[in-house]
Amino acid sequence: MKSPQQYFLATALGSLVILIIMIYLMVSNMIPIYGGLLIILPLAGINTYLFYIVYQNNYVDSLKKMMLIGMPGVGKTFLYNYLQCKTIQKQKNFQIGTFQELCIIDSPDLDLESQKREIRIKEFQNIFIKFQNSICALLLIVNFERTDLMKSKKFSPLIFLIITDFDKSDNQTEDQKNLKESFKLFQLKKIIFLDKKANKQELYKELLQIQKEMPNALIDLKDTIFEKLDAEDEEKYLEQFKNKMNSQNDLGVTFLKN
């Protein structure tokens, strides 16, 4: 299956060929000049726009990116806006922005307990697959009061933890020491503590250092909820889901009969 980018490129090349033919016919006096211009000018505009889209997509694909991830209400979008990221592309519920040399992906809430669980997993799966060669780090955003939620170890070589609302700490030095000790188990690359008085330039320097030091690595999705299933596995998964739903319905019917 062709990607949208391939369709745009094919359409742009096709319109370019038509444009060249029209110019040739007009120069050769095979069609009237004014009639030719009425066709050529709109076609040239469409062609320029299509090539711009292809260029923009290639540009975004080539950028080294860091993704903000986290549960609802932890401050992902706040951090994205705090850095004054300029959005250069949107993909479903994701927005990709740049600030100076940084490229940040602001992701939707990673709430896997809600009714939108399967939809959200699919969205993350698609973005991981699309940018699996250019996402260099996962910036896990955790609220200071909810650091107990950090449980995943699968992506630990890529994860940098950002703890927000650290101004709520009564003793920042002691809490930093305790949290670093608590998270040793997860082998995190780095922990950044962020409060409302944080200096934007200092945060920028820390994130830029991460982006420069981390290589472009292929994200390993195997054995995670984001792994791309083949047709056979997907069918099995759907069958299991249907059986589970049917069994729950049967229990409901039995309960009503009783």
Short mmCIF file of C-alpha atoms in Angstrom, two decimals:
data_model
loop_
_atom_site.label_atom_id
_atom_site.label_comp_id
_atom_site.label_asym_id
_atom_site.label_seq_id
_atom_site.Cartn_x
_atom_site.Cartn_y
_atom_site.Cartn_z
CA MET A 1 0.00 0.00 0.00
CA LYS A 2 1.33 3.41 -0.99
CA SER A 3 1.76 6.10 1.64
CA PRO A 4 0.04 9.50 1.24
CA GLN A 5 3.46 10.97 0.56
CA GLN A 6 3.97 8.60 -2.39
CA TYR A 7 0.56 9.58 -3.79
CA PHE A 8 1.43 13.27 -3.47
CA LEU A 9 4.75 12.70 -5.25
CA ALA A 10 3.14 10.67 -8.04
CA THR A 11 0.44 13.33 -8.53
CA ALA A 12 3.03 16.12 -8.52
CA LEU A 13 5.17 14.35 -11.12
CA GLY A 14 2.10 13.65 -13.26
CA SER A 15 1.00 17.28 -13.15
CA LEU A 16 4.56 18.37 -13.96
CA VAL A 17 4.54 16.23 -17.10
CA ILE A 18 1.20 17.75 -18.15
CA LEU A 19 2.58 21.23 -17.43
CA ILE A 20 5.62 20.63 -19.65
CA ILE A 21 3.41 19.30 -22.47
CA MET A 22 1.11 22.33 -22.22
CA ILE A 23 4.06 24.74 -22.37
CA TYR A 24 5.45 22.90 -25.40
CA LEU A 25 2.08 23.05 -27.19
CA MET A 26 1.71 26.73 -26.40
CA VAL A 27 5.25 27.61 -27.57
CA SER A 28 4.65 25.59 -30.75
CA ASN A 29 1.47 27.62 -31.37
CA MET A 30 -0.56 24.39 -31.32
CA ILE A 31 -2.89 25.93 -28.73
CA PRO A 32 -3.81 29.60 -28.18
CA ILE A 33 -1.55 31.48 -25.75
CA TYR A 34 -4.39 32.80 -23.57
CA GLY A 35 -6.11 29.43 -23.47
CA GLY A 36 -2.82 27.76 -22.59
CA LEU A 37 -2.16 30.25 -19.78
CA LEU A 38 -5.60 29.58 -18.29
CA ILE A 39 -4.58 25.93 -17.93
CA ILE A 40 -0.87 26.37 -17.14
CA LEU A 41 -1.12 28.92 -14.31
CA PRO A 42 -3.54 26.93 -12.07
CA LEU A 43 -1.63 23.74 -12.88
CA ALA A 44 1.66 25.39 -11.91
CA GLY A 45 0.13 26.49 -8.60
CA ILE A 46 -1.19 23.00 -7.83
CA ASN A 47 2.15 21.46 -8.81
CA THR A 48 4.09 23.85 -6.55
CA TYR A 49 1.77 23.06 -3.62
CA LEU A 50 2.12 19.28 -4.10
CA PHE A 51 5.91 19.47 -4.25
CA TYR A 52 5.87 21.65 -1.12
CA ILE A 53 3.87 18.99 0.75
CA VAL A 54 6.34 16.29 -0.34
CA TYR A 55 9.28 18.49 0.72
CA GLN A 56 7.65 19.29 4.07
CA ASN A 57 6.96 15.61 4.81
CA ASN A 58 10.53 14.63 3.90
CA TYR A 59 11.86 17.46 6.06
CA VAL A 60 9.79 16.38 9.08
CA ASP A 61 10.72 12.71 8.57
CA SER A 62 14.43 13.58 8.59
CA LEU A 63 14.36 15.51 11.88
CA LYS A 64 15.64 13.87 15.05
CA LYS A 65 12.68 13.86 17.42
CA MET A 66 11.87 13.48 21.10
CA MET A 67 8.36 12.41 22.10
CA LEU A 68 6.52 13.67 25.17
CA ILE A 69 4.43 10.88 26.68
CA GLY A 70 2.43 10.58 29.87
CA MET A 71 -0.90 10.12 31.61
CA PRO A 72 -3.70 12.74 31.49
CA GLY A 73 -3.00 16.04 33.25
CA VAL A 74 0.76 15.66 33.80
CA GLY A 75 1.75 18.69 31.71
CA LYS A 76 2.84 17.39 28.28
CA THR A 77 1.12 20.11 26.27
CA PHE A 78 2.10 22.71 28.88
CA LEU A 79 5.75 21.77 28.37
CA TYR A 80 5.31 21.82 24.57
CA ASN A 81 3.81 25.33 24.77
CA TYR A 82 6.30 26.46 27.43
CA LEU A 83 9.13 25.75 24.99
CA GLN A 84 7.16 27.79 22.41
CA CYS A 85 7.32 24.96 19.90
CA LYS A 86 6.16 25.97 16.43
CA THR A 87 3.88 23.24 15.09
CA ILE A 88 5.09 22.10 11.66
CA GLN A 89 2.94 19.00 11.25
CA LYS A 90 -0.12 17.35 12.82
CA GLN A 91 -0.92 13.64 12.74
CA LYS A 92 -4.28 12.70 14.23
CA ASN A 93 -3.90 13.64 17.93
CA PHE A 94 -0.15 14.22 17.69
CA GLN A 95 1.52 17.53 16.91
CA ILE A 96 5.15 17.91 15.86
CA GLY A 97 6.87 21.19 16.64
CA THR A 98 10.30 22.77 16.59
CA PHE A 99 11.99 25.19 18.93
CA GLN A 100 15.40 26.35 17.72
CA GLU A 101 17.26 23.04 17.20
CA LEU A 102 14.75 20.89 19.08
CA CYS A 103 12.03 18.79 17.47
CA ILE A 104 9.31 17.69 19.91
CA ILE A 105 6.30 15.40 19.41
CA ASP A 106 3.41 16.23 21.72
CA SER A 107 1.36 13.04 22.09
CA PRO A 108 -2.21 12.47 23.32
CA ASP A 109 -2.81 11.18 26.84
CA LEU A 110 -1.48 7.66 27.31
CA ASP A 111 -4.58 6.57 29.21
CA LEU A 112 -4.86 2.83 28.54
CA GLU A 113 -7.64 2.30 31.08
CA SER A 114 -10.27 4.30 29.18
CA GLN A 115 -12.80 3.09 26.60
CA LYS A 116 -10.57 4.56 23.86
CA ARG A 117 -7.75 2.15 24.74
CA GLU A 118 -7.61 0.31 21.39
CA ILE A 119 -7.89 3.54 19.40
CA ARG A 120 -5.10 5.15 21.43
CA ILE A 121 -2.83 2.10 21.06
CA LYS A 122 -3.37 2.17 17.28
CA GLU A 123 -2.51 5.89 17.14
CA PHE A 124 0.75 5.39 19.05
CA GLN A 125 1.53 2.31 16.98
CA ASN A 126 1.18 4.30 13.74
CA ILE A 127 3.34 7.18 14.95
CA PHE A 128 6.05 4.83 16.27
CA ILE A 129 6.14 2.97 12.95
CA LYS A 130 6.17 6.17 10.87
CA PHE A 131 9.03 7.75 12.84
CA GLN A 132 10.76 4.64 14.20
CA ASN A 133 14.06 5.72 12.62
CA SER A 134 13.94 9.31 13.85
CA ILE A 135 12.53 9.20 17.41
CA CYS A 136 15.69 9.31 19.51
CA ALA A 137 14.18 9.67 22.99
CA LEU A 138 10.93 9.28 24.94
CA LEU A 139 10.41 12.06 27.47
CA LEU A 140 8.13 10.50 30.08
CA ILE A 141 6.25 13.25 31.91
CA VAL A 142 5.23 12.36 35.46
CA ASN A 143 3.59 14.67 37.98
CA PHE A 144 5.57 14.96 41.23
CA GLU A 145 2.62 13.60 43.20
CA ARG A 146 2.15 10.58 40.87
CA THR A 147 5.66 9.18 40.41
CA ASP A 148 4.31 5.78 41.43
CA LEU A 149 2.80 5.41 37.93
CA MET A 150 6.20 4.90 36.23
CA LYS A 151 6.27 1.12 35.65
CA SER A 152 7.33 0.39 32.05
CA LYS A 153 10.85 -0.98 31.43
CA LYS A 154 10.62 -1.99 27.77
CA PHE A 155 11.87 1.32 26.36
CA SER A 156 14.22 2.17 29.25
CA PRO A 157 17.26 2.81 26.98
CA LEU A 158 15.26 5.60 25.31
CA ILE A 159 13.40 7.03 28.30
CA PHE A 160 14.22 10.31 30.00
CA LEU A 161 11.95 11.16 32.91
CA ILE A 162 10.61 14.69 33.40
CA ILE A 163 8.92 15.26 36.75
CA THR A 164 6.59 18.27 36.67
CA ASP A 165 5.15 20.40 39.50
CA PHE A 166 8.34 19.93 41.50
CA ASP A 167 7.64 23.23 43.25
CA LYS A 168 5.15 21.21 45.36
CA SER A 169 8.10 19.49 47.02
CA ASP A 170 8.78 20.66 50.60
CA ASN A 171 12.43 19.61 50.35
CA GLN A 172 13.61 19.51 46.74
CA THR A 173 17.16 18.35 47.51
CA GLU A 174 15.94 15.42 49.60
CA ASP A 175 13.14 14.53 47.17
CA GLN A 176 15.52 14.59 44.20
CA LYS A 177 17.85 12.22 46.01
CA ASN A 178 15.01 9.85 47.01
CA LEU A 179 13.39 9.82 43.56
CA LYS A 180 16.68 9.16 41.77
CA GLU A 181 17.26 6.26 44.14
CA SER A 182 13.71 4.95 43.60
CA PHE A 183 14.02 5.02 39.81
CA LYS A 184 17.41 3.29 39.65
CA LEU A 185 15.53 0.06 38.95
CA PHE A 186 14.27 1.43 35.62
CA GLN A 187 17.75 2.35 34.34
CA LEU A 188 16.56 5.72 33.08
CA LYS A 189 19.01 7.78 31.07
CA LYS A 190 18.26 10.95 33.01
CA ILE A 191 15.71 12.59 35.32
CA ILE A 192 14.76 16.25 34.86
CA PHE A 193 12.95 18.04 37.68
CA LEU A 194 10.70 20.85 36.47
CA ASP A 195 8.93 23.51 38.52
CA LYS A 196 7.04 26.66 37.56
CA LYS A 197 10.16 28.78 38.07
CA ALA A 198 12.21 26.70 35.63
CA ASN A 199 14.41 28.64 33.21
CA LYS A 200 13.30 27.90 29.65
CA GLN A 201 16.81 28.25 28.21
CA GLU A 202 18.24 25.85 30.80
CA LEU A 203 15.53 23.31 29.95
CA TYR A 204 16.22 23.84 26.25
CA LYS A 205 19.95 23.16 26.77
CA GLU A 206 19.23 19.94 28.67
CA LEU A 207 16.82 18.68 25.98
CA LEU A 208 19.17 19.69 23.17
CA GLN A 209 21.99 17.74 24.83
CA ILE A 210 19.73 14.67 24.97
CA GLN A 211 18.76 15.07 21.31
CA LYS A 212 22.40 15.41 20.21
CA GLU A 213 23.73 12.54 22.31
CA MET A 214 21.03 10.01 21.47
CA PRO A 215 21.56 8.15 18.17
CA ASN A 216 18.75 7.54 15.70
CA ALA A 217 17.79 4.04 16.80
CA LEU A 218 15.14 1.70 15.44
CA ILE A 219 12.44 1.50 18.10
CA ASP A 220 11.81 -2.11 19.08
CA LEU A 221 8.04 -2.57 19.37
CA LYS A 222 8.17 -6.35 19.77
CA ASP A 223 6.30 -7.74 22.78
CA THR A 224 4.70 -4.37 23.53
CA ILE A 225 1.11 -3.21 23.08
CA PHE A 226 2.35 -1.10 20.16
CA GLU A 227 3.68 -4.06 18.16
CA LYS A 228 2.28 -4.26 14.63
CA LEU A 229 0.29 -7.47 14.31
CA ASP A 230 0.19 -9.46 11.11
CA ALA A 231 -3.20 -10.36 9.65
CA GLU A 232 -3.29 -13.80 11.33
CA ASP A 233 -2.38 -12.48 14.80
CA GLU A 234 -4.82 -9.60 14.45
CA GLU A 235 -7.60 -12.04 13.58
CA LYS A 236 -6.75 -14.17 16.64
CA TYR A 237 -6.75 -11.08 18.85
CA LEU A 238 -10.16 -9.99 17.54
CA GLU A 239 -11.52 -13.51 18.06
CA GLN A 240 -10.28 -13.52 21.66
CA PHE A 241 -11.85 -10.11 22.21
CA LYS A 242 -15.20 -11.29 20.76
CA ASN A 243 -15.14 -14.43 22.92
CA LYS A 244 -14.46 -12.30 25.98
CA MET A 245 -17.35 -9.99 25.17
CA ASN A 246 -19.68 -12.95 24.48
CA SER A 247 -18.77 -14.58 27.78
CA GLN A 248 -19.52 -11.32 29.61
CA ASN A 249 -22.88 -11.08 27.83
CA ASP A 250 -23.68 -14.69 28.78
CA LEU A 251 -22.92 -13.90 32.42
CA GLY A 252 -25.22 -10.89 32.21
CA VAL A 253 -28.05 -12.97 30.76
CA THR A 254 -27.58 -15.66 33.44
CA PHE A 255 -27.65 -13.01 36.15
CA LEU A 256 -30.89 -11.54 34.77
CA LYS A 257 -32.53 -14.97 34.59
CA ASN A 258 -31.64 -15.66 38.20
#
